[in-house]
Structure formats: C-alpha cells, structure tokens
Tab-separated table of C-alpha atoms in Angstrom:
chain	number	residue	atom	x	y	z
A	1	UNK	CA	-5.308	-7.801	14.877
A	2	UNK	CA	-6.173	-6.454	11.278
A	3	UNK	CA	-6.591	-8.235	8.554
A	4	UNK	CA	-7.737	-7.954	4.572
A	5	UNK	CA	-8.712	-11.205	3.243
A	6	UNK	CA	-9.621	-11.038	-1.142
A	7	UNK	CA	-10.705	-13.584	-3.167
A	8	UNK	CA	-8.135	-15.757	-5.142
A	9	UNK	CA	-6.560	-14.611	-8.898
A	10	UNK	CA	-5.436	-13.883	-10.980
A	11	UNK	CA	-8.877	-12.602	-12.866
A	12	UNK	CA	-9.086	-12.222	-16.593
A	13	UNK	CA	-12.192	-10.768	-18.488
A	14	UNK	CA	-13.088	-10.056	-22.152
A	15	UNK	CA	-14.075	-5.717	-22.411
A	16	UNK	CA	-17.161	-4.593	-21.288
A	17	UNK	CA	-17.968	-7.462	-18.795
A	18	UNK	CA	-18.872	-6.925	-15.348
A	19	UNK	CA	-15.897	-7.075	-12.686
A	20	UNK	CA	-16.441	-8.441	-9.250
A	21	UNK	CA	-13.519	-8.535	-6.921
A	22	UNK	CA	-14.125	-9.508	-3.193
A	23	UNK	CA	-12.908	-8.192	0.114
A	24	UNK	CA	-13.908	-8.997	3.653
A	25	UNK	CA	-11.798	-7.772	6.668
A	26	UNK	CA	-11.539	-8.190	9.980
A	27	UNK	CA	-10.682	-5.187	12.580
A	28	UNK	CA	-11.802	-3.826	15.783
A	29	UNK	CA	-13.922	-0.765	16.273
A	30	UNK	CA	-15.189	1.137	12.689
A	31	UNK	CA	-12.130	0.868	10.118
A	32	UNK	CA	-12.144	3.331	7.214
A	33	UNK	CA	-11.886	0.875	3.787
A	34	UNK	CA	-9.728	1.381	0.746
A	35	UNK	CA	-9.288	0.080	-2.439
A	36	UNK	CA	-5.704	0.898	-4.100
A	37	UNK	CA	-4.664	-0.302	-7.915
A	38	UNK	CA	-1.140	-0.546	-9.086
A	39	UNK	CA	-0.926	0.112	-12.891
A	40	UNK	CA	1.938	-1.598	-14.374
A	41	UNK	CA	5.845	0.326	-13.646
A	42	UNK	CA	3.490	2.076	-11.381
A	43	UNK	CA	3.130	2.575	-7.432
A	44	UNK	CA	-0.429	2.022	-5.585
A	45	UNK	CA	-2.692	4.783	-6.240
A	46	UNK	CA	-6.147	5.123	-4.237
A	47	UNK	CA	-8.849	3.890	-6.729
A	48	UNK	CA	-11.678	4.694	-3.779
A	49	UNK	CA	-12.446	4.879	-0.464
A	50	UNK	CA	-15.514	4.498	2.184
A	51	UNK	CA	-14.723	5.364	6.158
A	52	UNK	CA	-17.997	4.784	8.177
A	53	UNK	CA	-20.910	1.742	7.532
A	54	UNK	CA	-23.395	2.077	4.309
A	55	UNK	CA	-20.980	4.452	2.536
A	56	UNK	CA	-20.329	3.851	-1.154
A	57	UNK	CA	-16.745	4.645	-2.637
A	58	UNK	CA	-16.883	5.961	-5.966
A	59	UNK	CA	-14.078	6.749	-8.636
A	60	UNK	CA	-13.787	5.780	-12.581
A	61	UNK	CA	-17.087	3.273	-12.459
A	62	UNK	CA	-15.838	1.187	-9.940
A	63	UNK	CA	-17.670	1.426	-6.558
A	64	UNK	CA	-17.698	-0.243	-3.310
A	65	UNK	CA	-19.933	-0.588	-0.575
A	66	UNK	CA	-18.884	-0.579	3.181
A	67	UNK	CA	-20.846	-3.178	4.566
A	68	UNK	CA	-20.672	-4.095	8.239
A	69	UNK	CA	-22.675	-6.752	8.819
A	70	UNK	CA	-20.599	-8.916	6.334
A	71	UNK	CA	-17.593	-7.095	6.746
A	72	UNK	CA	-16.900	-6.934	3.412
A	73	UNK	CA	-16.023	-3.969	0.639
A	74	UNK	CA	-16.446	-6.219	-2.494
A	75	UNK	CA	-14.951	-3.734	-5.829
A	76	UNK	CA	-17.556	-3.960	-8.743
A	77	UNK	CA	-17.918	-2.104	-12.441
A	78	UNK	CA	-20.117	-2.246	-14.838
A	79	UNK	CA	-18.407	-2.709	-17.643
A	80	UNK	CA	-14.610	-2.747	-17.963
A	81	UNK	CA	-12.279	-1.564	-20.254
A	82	UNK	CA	-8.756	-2.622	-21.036
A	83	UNK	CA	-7.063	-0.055	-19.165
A	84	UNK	CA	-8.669	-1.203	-16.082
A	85	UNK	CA	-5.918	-4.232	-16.341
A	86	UNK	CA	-3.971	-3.931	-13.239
A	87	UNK	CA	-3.539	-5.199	-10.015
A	88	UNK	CA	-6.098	-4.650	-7.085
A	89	UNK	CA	-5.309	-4.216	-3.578
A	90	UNK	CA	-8.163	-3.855	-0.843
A	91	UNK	CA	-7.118	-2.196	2.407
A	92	UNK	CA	-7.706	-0.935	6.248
A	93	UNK	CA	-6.905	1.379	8.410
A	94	UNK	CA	-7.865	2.772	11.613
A	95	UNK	CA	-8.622	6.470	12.928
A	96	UNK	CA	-6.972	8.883	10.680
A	97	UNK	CA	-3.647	10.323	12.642
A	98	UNK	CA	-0.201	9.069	12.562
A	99	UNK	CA	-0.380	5.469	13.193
A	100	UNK	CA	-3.211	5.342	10.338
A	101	UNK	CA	-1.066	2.761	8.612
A	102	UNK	CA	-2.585	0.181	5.990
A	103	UNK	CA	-3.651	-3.261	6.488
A	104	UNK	CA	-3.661	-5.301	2.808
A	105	UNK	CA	-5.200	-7.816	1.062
A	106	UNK	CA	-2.897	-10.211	-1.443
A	107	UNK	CA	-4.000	-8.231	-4.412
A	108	UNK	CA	-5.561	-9.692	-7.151
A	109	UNK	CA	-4.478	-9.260	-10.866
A	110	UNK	CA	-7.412	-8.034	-13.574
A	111	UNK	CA	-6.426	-8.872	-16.988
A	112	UNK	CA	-9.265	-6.993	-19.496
A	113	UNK	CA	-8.821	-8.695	-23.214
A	114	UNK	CA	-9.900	-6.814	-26.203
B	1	UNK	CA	0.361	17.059	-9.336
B	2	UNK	CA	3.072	16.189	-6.632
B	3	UNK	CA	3.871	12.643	-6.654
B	4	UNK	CA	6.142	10.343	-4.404
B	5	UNK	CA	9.486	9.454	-5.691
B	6	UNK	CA	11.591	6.306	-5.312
B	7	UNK	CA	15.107	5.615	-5.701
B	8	UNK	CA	16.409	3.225	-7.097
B	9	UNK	CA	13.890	1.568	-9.490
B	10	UNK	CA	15.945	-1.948	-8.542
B	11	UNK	CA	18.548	-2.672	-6.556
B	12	UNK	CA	21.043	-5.637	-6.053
B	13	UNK	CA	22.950	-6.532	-3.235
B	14	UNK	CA	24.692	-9.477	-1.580
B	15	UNK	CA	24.117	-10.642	1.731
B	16	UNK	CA	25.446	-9.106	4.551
B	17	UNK	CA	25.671	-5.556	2.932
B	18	UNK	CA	23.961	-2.690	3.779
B	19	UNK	CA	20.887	-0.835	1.576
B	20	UNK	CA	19.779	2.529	1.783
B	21	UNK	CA	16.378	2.857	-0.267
B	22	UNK	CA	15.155	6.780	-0.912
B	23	UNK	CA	11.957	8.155	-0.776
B	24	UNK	CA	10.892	11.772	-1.526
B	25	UNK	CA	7.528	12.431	-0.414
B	26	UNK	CA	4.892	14.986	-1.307
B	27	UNK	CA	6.574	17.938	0.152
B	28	UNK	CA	3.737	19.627	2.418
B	29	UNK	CA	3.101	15.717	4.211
B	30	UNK	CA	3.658	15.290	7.640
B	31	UNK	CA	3.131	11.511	7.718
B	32	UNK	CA	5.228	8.902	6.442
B	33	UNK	CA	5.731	5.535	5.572
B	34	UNK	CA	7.553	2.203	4.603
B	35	UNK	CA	5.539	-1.043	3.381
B	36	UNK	CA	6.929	-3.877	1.800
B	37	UNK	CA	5.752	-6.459	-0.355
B	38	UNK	CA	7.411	-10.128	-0.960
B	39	UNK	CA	6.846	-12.011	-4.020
B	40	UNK	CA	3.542	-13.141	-4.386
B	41	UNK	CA	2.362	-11.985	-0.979
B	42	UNK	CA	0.550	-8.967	1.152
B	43	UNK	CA	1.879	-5.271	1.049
B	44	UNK	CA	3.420	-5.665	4.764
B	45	UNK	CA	3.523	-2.466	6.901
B	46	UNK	CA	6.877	-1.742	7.887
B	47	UNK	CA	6.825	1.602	10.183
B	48	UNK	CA	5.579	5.059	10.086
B	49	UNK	CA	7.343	8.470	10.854
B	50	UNK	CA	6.159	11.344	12.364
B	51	UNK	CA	7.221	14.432	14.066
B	52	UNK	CA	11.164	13.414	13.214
B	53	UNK	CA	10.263	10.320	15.097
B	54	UNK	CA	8.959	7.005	14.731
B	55	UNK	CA	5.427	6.651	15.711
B	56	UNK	CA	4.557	2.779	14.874
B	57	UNK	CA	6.577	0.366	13.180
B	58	UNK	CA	5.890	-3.896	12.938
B	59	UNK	CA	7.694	-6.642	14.032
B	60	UNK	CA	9.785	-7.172	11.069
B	61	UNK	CA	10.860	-3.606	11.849
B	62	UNK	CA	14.244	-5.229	13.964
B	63	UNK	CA	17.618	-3.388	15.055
B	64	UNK	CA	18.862	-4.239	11.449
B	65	UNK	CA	16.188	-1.638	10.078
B	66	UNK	CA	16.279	2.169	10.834
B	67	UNK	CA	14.777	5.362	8.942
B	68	UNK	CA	16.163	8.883	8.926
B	69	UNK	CA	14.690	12.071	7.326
B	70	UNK	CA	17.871	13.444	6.943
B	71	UNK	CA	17.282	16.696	4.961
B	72	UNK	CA	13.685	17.749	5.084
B	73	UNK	CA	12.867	16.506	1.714
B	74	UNK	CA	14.288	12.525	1.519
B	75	UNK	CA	12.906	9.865	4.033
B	76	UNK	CA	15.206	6.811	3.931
B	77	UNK	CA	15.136	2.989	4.699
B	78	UNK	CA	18.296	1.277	5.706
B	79	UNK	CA	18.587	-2.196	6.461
B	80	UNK	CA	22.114	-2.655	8.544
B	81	UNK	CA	23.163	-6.499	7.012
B	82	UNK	CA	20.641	-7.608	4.563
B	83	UNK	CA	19.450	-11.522	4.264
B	84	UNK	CA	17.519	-13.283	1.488
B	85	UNK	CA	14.805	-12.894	3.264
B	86	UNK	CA	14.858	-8.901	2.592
B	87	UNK	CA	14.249	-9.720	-0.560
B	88	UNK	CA	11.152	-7.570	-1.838
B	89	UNK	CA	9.452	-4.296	-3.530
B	90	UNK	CA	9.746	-1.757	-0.743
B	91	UNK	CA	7.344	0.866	-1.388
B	92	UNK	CA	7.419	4.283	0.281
B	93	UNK	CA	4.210	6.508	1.444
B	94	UNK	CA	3.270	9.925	2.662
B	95	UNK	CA	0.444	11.494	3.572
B	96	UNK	CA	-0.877	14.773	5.074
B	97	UNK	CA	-3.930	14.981	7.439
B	98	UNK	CA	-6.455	12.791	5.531
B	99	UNK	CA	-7.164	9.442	5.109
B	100	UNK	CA	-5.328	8.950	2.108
B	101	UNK	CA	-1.676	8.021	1.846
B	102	UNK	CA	-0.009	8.534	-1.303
B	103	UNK	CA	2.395	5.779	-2.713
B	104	UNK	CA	5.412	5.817	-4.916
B	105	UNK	CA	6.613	3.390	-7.103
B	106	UNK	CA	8.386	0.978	-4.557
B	107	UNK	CA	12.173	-0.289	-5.125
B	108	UNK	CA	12.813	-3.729	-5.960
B	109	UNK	CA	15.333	-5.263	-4.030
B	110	UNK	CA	17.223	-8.307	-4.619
B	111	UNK	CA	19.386	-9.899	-2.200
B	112	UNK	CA	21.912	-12.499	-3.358
C-alpha cells in the first residue's frame, strides 16, 4: 500500500535560516503530493501541492519538488520566519475522485526562534 | 472564506459510552472525510463519504464506527462503545472536485 515516510523531529531553527524537511513515499502508479501545516489551535491547511513528476509546489517561499526517481517531495525555504513555527505534514493521494483520501507522514514540528 | 467546523474542541468520555463528533463542511463539497491522529503518530484515514454513502473507509473503520449526514449541512462520527484505544484528535475533511481537501480543526477525544 501507501505510505509517507519524513525525516525525524522535532526541528528548531534561529530566523532567517534555511529549512529542509524531508519526504519520500511509496505508492503505486503517479500519486499527486501534498504538503499540509497545522498552525497551533489550528486544523491542517494545504501549504502546497505537486500532482505529476518534475512539478514544483509553490506557496509562502516554501517549495517542493516532485521527484520520481527518488520518490521524494523534500519541503525547503529560504529563509524562515517565526510564524513559519508549526507542524509539517507531507502527504499522498491517488487519482482525484471520491476515494482520493490522504496518506501521511508523522509530521514534523518547526520551531523558528527569534 | 468558508472553512470546516468541528464540534466539540475536546471531549471526555468513559469507556464503553458512545461519542458523536460533528463536522460541518464547506457547504458546496461533495466529498467527505474522517482522519484521525493518535498521540505522537500518523494522521490515519478513517473513511470517506460520498453520494449519502460510504465510498472507502480503513480497517480501523469496525461495526463500532458509523457516519451519517443527517441534515445536509453536519457530517457526523459515532463510535458505538468507545475503548482507550479511541483515544485521539479526530479531524474532519471536505472537499469538492479538486485535489485539495479542506480540514477543520479536529476534536480531541479522551477516553477514560
């Protein structure tokens, strides 16, 4: 079946460094790829998304590349900012339609200090 | 902008009763969706709803879960006779055509 594997947290970094969070999957045929974040109090909202090989998500200065031939979507940015602290979740699904549902990774916490 | 709506924020119960957790999704959505999410583990996919009918759901989806969307509007979870192991943040989604399901806040539930 499925399945989201991300690295180990949680991750804490001082403002303005650069964030690398990693994601490699495992699915049959071409998955679409997701990356959600869940501020704090919050639910999961959809930081970014790529659904076919070679695309790059976009949203916020994160980005993601869908890379099949390391089946991975690894979450990067530049330079973050304290209200980037939040929790991380990379995801999967198949063919859009009703039994779309996700497949997750653990999540991984960002802390950004000042 | 529309959001997805949870009720309640927390809720306690001892074992062997019976939960109802609410969800009001995004009101033009079609799709929709229960996920779960232990302590300290993966956001588990519980079961998805479409057409007034259930579509997929997982193996922890057993005869002491159900959902209903009794009204048009709510979507509800209810587990029959609820153990320990229930114990989790039950989120709700929805979603219309695209790829992208929309979340609400999830509903912490505590079994004692």
């Amino acid at each position: 079946g499925n399945s989201v594997t991300q690295m180990e947290g949680p991750v804490t970094l001082s403002e303005e460094a650069f964030l690398t969070i990693n994601c490699t999957y495992t699915a049959t045929g071409y998955p679409s790829l997701f990356w959600y974040v869940q501020y704090p109090g919050e639910g999961l909202q959809l930081l970014l998304k790529a659904t076919k090989a070679d695309d790059k998500g976009s949203n916020k200065g994160f980005e993601a590349t869908y890379r099949k031939e390391t089946t991975s979507f690894h979450l990067e940015k530049g330079s973050v900012q304290v209200s980037d602290s939040a929790v991380y979740f990379c995801a999967l699904s198949g063919l859009p339609g009703a039994n779309s549902k996700l497949t997750f990774g653990k999540g991984i916490t960002l802390s950004v200090r000042p | 902008e529309p959001e997805v709506t949870q009720t309640p924020s927390h809720q306690v119960t001892q074992m062997g009763q019976e939960v109802i957790l609410r969800c009001v999704p995004i009101s033009n959505h079609l799709y929709f969706y229960w996920y779960r999410q232990i302590l300290g583990q993966k956001v588990e996919f519980l079961v998805s709803f479409y057409n007034n009918e259930i579509s997929e759901k997982s193996e922890i989806f057993d005869d002491q879960f159900s959902v209903e969307r009794p009204d048009g509007s709510n979507f509800t979870l209810k587990i029959r006779s609820t153990k320990l192991e229930d114990s989790a943040m039950y989120f709700c989604a929805s979603k219309q055509d695209s790829y992208e399901q929309y979340f609400g806040p999830g509903t912490r539930l505590t079994v004692t």
